[in-house]
Amino acid sequence: EPEVTQTPSHQVTQMGQEVILRCVPISNHLYFYWYRQILGQKVEFLVSFYNNEISEKSEIFDDQFSVERPDGSNFTLKIRSTKLEDSAMYFCASSLDGTGRDTQYFGPGTRLTVL
Amino acid sequence: GENVEQHPSTLSVQEGDSAVIKCTYSDSASNYFPWYKQELGKRPQLIIDIRSNVGEKKDQRIAVTLNKTAKHFSLHITETQPEDSAVYFCAASIVPMEYGNKLVFGAGTILRVKS
């Protein structure tokens, strides 16, 4: 069964550094998402992406964040200048379409630790 | 915006007993309600979902009920087994959405099944 994959599994960075988290959604999916989960807390929506543009973003997704689909398979989340509070598990998700098969499939996550 | 409340935060049951987790949502436009199971350090995995045109859905030992009038939905697990121990998240969404559908998650329930 196809799965969403993410790399790296764990990223440690210094405060103020840029990080890029990578995701490979399921190949025939059209909608892509990033969520984050601070340790012990709920999963929070960050951004959705469709047709090569952001379709919706949350208050968390400020100017420090950006997303990109640089080719036909990868979907990336960039944090320009990381802060301590960006430490969290970041999940990528994808879904086929919004007209009946709306199930979002999650990747294994990237644990980001900002020191 | 949508807000999802989930109760209880922790639930301990004896193996073989039933477990019930309840969620309420605030946005009456929400019409898609998935449940995800997350084992320690793993990705959230969809276990069952329900759409607002039905009141109940079953899949073996798992069932979900939806009360649109009261804006609440519940997960029922019968004949619990130790492998059911995990964190369970409910979520709400509006579908179809042309540009993708963000999931708004509850805070999660830690289910412990004691053998």
Coordinates of C-alpha atoms in Angstrom, one line a residue:
Chain A
E1 CA 0.0 0.0 0.0
P2 CA 1.4 3.4 -0.9
E3 CA 2.5 5.6 2.0
V4 CA 3.6 9.2 2.6
T5 CA 7.3 9.4 3.4
Q6 CA 9.2 12.1 5.2
T7 CA 12.9 12.9 5.6
P8 CA 14.7 13.3 7.8
S9 CA 13.1 11.5 10.7
H10 CA 14.9 13.8 13.2
Q11 CA 16.4 17.2 12.6
V12 CA 18.4 19.1 15.3
T13 CA 19.2 22.7 14.6
Q14 CA 20.4 25.8 16.3
M15 CA 18.0 28.7 16.9
G16 CA 18.0 31.1 14.0
Q17 CA 19.0 28.5 11.4
E18 CA 16.9 27.5 8.4
V19 CA 15.5 24.0 8.0
I20 CA 13.8 22.2 5.2
L21 CA 11.6 19.3 5.9
R22 CA 10.8 17.0 3.0
C23 CA 7.8 14.9 2.1
V24 CA 6.9 12.6 -0.7
P25 CA 3.1 12.4 -0.9
I26 CA 1.3 9.4 -2.3
S27 CA 1.8 9.6 -6.0
N28 CA -1.7 10.2 -7.3
H29 CA -2.8 12.6 -4.6
L30 CA -3.6 16.1 -5.4
Y31 CA -3.9 17.8 -2.0
F32 CA -1.0 18.2 0.4
Y33 CA -0.8 19.4 4.0
W34 CA 1.5 20.1 6.8
Y35 CA 0.6 19.7 10.5
R36 CA 2.6 19.9 13.6
Q37 CA 2.4 18.3 17.0
I38 CA 4.1 19.8 20.0
L39 CA 5.1 17.0 22.4
G40 CA 2.0 15.9 24.3
Q41 CA -0.4 18.2 22.5
K42 CA -2.9 17.9 19.7
V43 CA -2.1 17.8 16.0
E44 CA -2.4 21.4 14.6
F45 CA -3.0 22.3 11.0
L46 CA -0.4 24.5 9.4
V47 CA -1.1 24.7 5.7
S48 CA -2.8 23.1 2.7
F49 CA -1.5 23.2 -0.8
Y50 CA -3.2 22.5 -4.1
N51 CA -2.4 23.2 -7.7
N52 CA 0.9 24.6 -6.8
E53 CA -0.3 27.2 -4.4
I54 CA -1.3 27.6 -0.8
S55 CA -5.0 27.1 -0.4
E56 CA -5.3 27.7 3.3
K57 CA -2.9 28.5 6.2
S58 CA -3.3 28.8 9.9
E59 CA -2.2 31.6 12.2
I60 CA 0.9 29.5 13.1
F61 CA 2.0 29.6 9.5
D62 CA 3.6 33.1 9.5
D63 CA 6.2 34.6 7.3
Q64 CA 8.9 32.3 8.7
F65 CA 7.3 29.4 7.0
S66 CA 7.0 28.5 3.3
V67 CA 6.0 25.5 1.3
E68 CA 7.0 24.3 -2.1
R69 CA 6.5 21.5 -4.5
P70 CA 9.8 21.7 -6.4
D71 CA 9.1 18.8 -8.7
G72 CA 6.4 16.2 -9.3
S73 CA 7.0 14.2 -6.2
N74 CA 8.4 16.3 -3.3
F75 CA 6.6 18.7 -1.0
T76 CA 8.7 20.7 1.3
L77 CA 8.3 22.9 4.4
K78 CA 10.9 25.5 5.1
I79 CA 11.3 27.4 8.3
R80 CA 13.6 30.4 7.7
S81 CA 14.8 31.3 11.1
T82 CA 13.9 28.6 13.7
K83 CA 12.8 29.5 17.2
L84 CA 12.8 27.3 20.3
E85 CA 9.0 27.1 20.1
D86 CA 9.2 25.5 16.6
S87 CA 10.4 22.3 18.3
A88 CA 7.7 19.8 17.4
M89 CA 6.9 16.8 15.3
Y90 CA 5.9 17.9 11.8
F91 CA 3.6 15.7 9.8
C92 CA 3.0 15.8 6.1
A93 CA -0.3 14.5 4.8
S94 CA -1.9 14.0 1.4
S95 CA -5.3 13.2 0.1
L96 CA -6.7 12.3 -3.3
D97 CA -9.5 14.8 -3.8
G98 CA -12.2 16.8 -2.0
T99 CA -15.1 15.2 -3.7
G100 CA -15.6 12.0 -1.8
R101 CA -12.3 10.4 -1.0
D102 CA -11.1 12.9 1.5
T103 CA -9.1 10.7 3.7
Q104 CA -5.8 12.3 4.6
Y105 CA -2.8 9.9 4.9
F106 CA -0.1 11.0 7.2
G107 CA 3.6 10.5 6.9
P108 CA 5.8 9.2 9.8
G109 CA 6.8 12.7 10.8
T110 CA 10.0 14.7 11.3
R111 CA 10.9 15.5 14.8
L112 CA 12.4 19.0 14.8
T113 CA 14.5 20.0 17.8
V114 CA 15.6 23.6 18.0
L115 CA 18.4 24.3 20.5
Chain B
G1 CA -13.3 28.8 13.3
E2 CA -13.9 25.1 14.2
N3 CA -13.1 23.9 17.7
V4 CA -13.1 20.2 18.7
E5 CA -13.3 19.1 22.3
Q6 CA -12.4 15.5 23.2
H7 CA -13.1 13.6 26.4
P8 CA -11.8 11.9 28.4
S9 CA -8.1 12.8 28.2
T10 CA -7.1 9.3 29.6
L11 CA -9.1 6.1 29.7
S12 CA -8.1 2.9 31.3
V13 CA -10.2 -0.3 30.7
Q14 CA -9.8 -4.0 31.4
E15 CA -9.1 -6.2 28.4
G16 CA -12.4 -7.3 26.9
D17 CA -14.3 -4.2 28.1
S18 CA -15.7 -1.5 25.9
A19 CA -14.2 2.0 25.5
V20 CA -16.0 5.1 24.5
I21 CA -14.4 8.4 23.5
K22 CA -16.5 11.5 22.9
C23 CA -16.0 14.6 20.8
T24 CA -18.0 17.8 20.3
Y25 CA -17.5 20.3 17.5
S26 CA -18.5 23.9 17.1
D27 CA -19.0 24.5 13.4
S28 CA -22.3 23.2 12.1
A29 CA -20.8 23.2 8.6
S30 CA -18.4 20.4 9.5
N31 CA -19.5 17.2 7.8
Y32 CA -16.6 14.8 7.9
F33 CA -15.3 13.2 11.1
P34 CA -12.3 10.9 11.0
W35 CA -10.7 9.1 13.9
Y36 CA -7.0 8.5 14.0
K37 CA -5.0 6.1 16.2
Q38 CA -1.4 7.1 17.1
E39 CA 0.9 4.7 18.7
L40 CA 4.0 6.1 20.5
G41 CA 6.3 7.8 18.1
K42 CA 4.3 6.7 15.0
R43 CA 2.2 8.5 12.5
P44 CA -1.6 9.1 13.0
Q45 CA -3.4 6.3 11.2
L46 CA -7.1 6.5 10.2
I47 CA -9.2 3.9 11.8
I48 CA -12.7 4.9 10.9
D49 CA -14.5 8.0 9.6
I50 CA -18.1 9.1 9.3
R51 CA -19.8 11.6 7.1
S52 CA -22.8 13.7 8.2
N53 CA -25.3 11.9 6.0
V54 CA -25.1 8.8 8.2
G55 CA -25.6 8.4 12.0
E56 CA -23.5 5.3 12.6
K57 CA -20.7 3.3 11.0
K58 CA -19.2 0.1 12.1
D59 CA -16.0 -1.8 11.2
Q60 CA -15.5 -5.0 13.2
R61 CA -14.9 -3.9 16.8
I62 CA -14.9 -0.2 16.1
A63 CA -18.0 2.0 15.6
V64 CA -18.6 5.7 15.4
T65 CA -21.8 7.5 16.0
L66 CA -22.7 11.0 15.0
N67 CA -25.4 13.3 16.4
K68 CA -25.5 16.3 14.1
T69 CA -28.1 18.2 16.1
A70 CA -26.0 18.0 19.3
K71 CA -22.8 18.4 17.3
H72 CA -21.1 15.4 18.9
F73 CA -19.6 12.2 17.7
S74 CA -18.2 9.2 19.6
L75 CA -15.8 6.3 19.0
H76 CA -16.8 2.9 20.5
I77 CA -14.3 0.1 20.8
T78 CA -15.7 -3.2 21.9
E79 CA -13.8 -6.2 23.3
T80 CA -10.7 -4.1 23.8
Q81 CA -7.3 -5.8 23.4
P82 CA -3.9 -4.7 24.7
E83 CA -2.9 -3.6 21.1
D84 CA -5.7 -1.1 21.2
S85 CA -3.6 0.9 23.7
A86 CA -2.7 4.2 21.9
V87 CA -3.7 7.8 21.7
Y88 CA -6.9 8.4 19.8
F89 CA -7.7 11.7 18.1
C90 CA -11.0 12.8 16.7
A91 CA -11.1 15.4 14.0
A92 CA -13.6 17.5 12.1
S93 CA -13.6 18.9 8.6
I94 CA -15.7 20.4 5.8
V95 CA -15.9 18.4 2.6
P96 CA -15.8 18.7 -0.3
M97 CA -13.6 21.8 -0.5
E98 CA -12.2 22.7 -3.8
Y99 CA -8.8 23.5 -2.4
G100 CA -8.4 20.8 0.2
N101 CA -9.9 20.2 3.6
K102 CA -8.0 21.0 6.8
L103 CA -8.6 18.7 9.8
V104 CA -9.2 20.2 13.2
F105 CA -8.2 17.8 15.8
G106 CA -9.3 17.1 19.4
A107 CA -6.7 17.0 22.1
G108 CA -6.5 13.2 22.1
T109 CA -7.4 10.4 24.5
I110 CA -4.8 8.1 25.9
L111 CA -6.4 4.6 26.0
R112 CA -4.8 2.0 28.2
V113 CA -6.0 -1.5 28.0
K114 CA -5.0 -3.6 31.0
S115 CA -4.6 -7.3 30.6

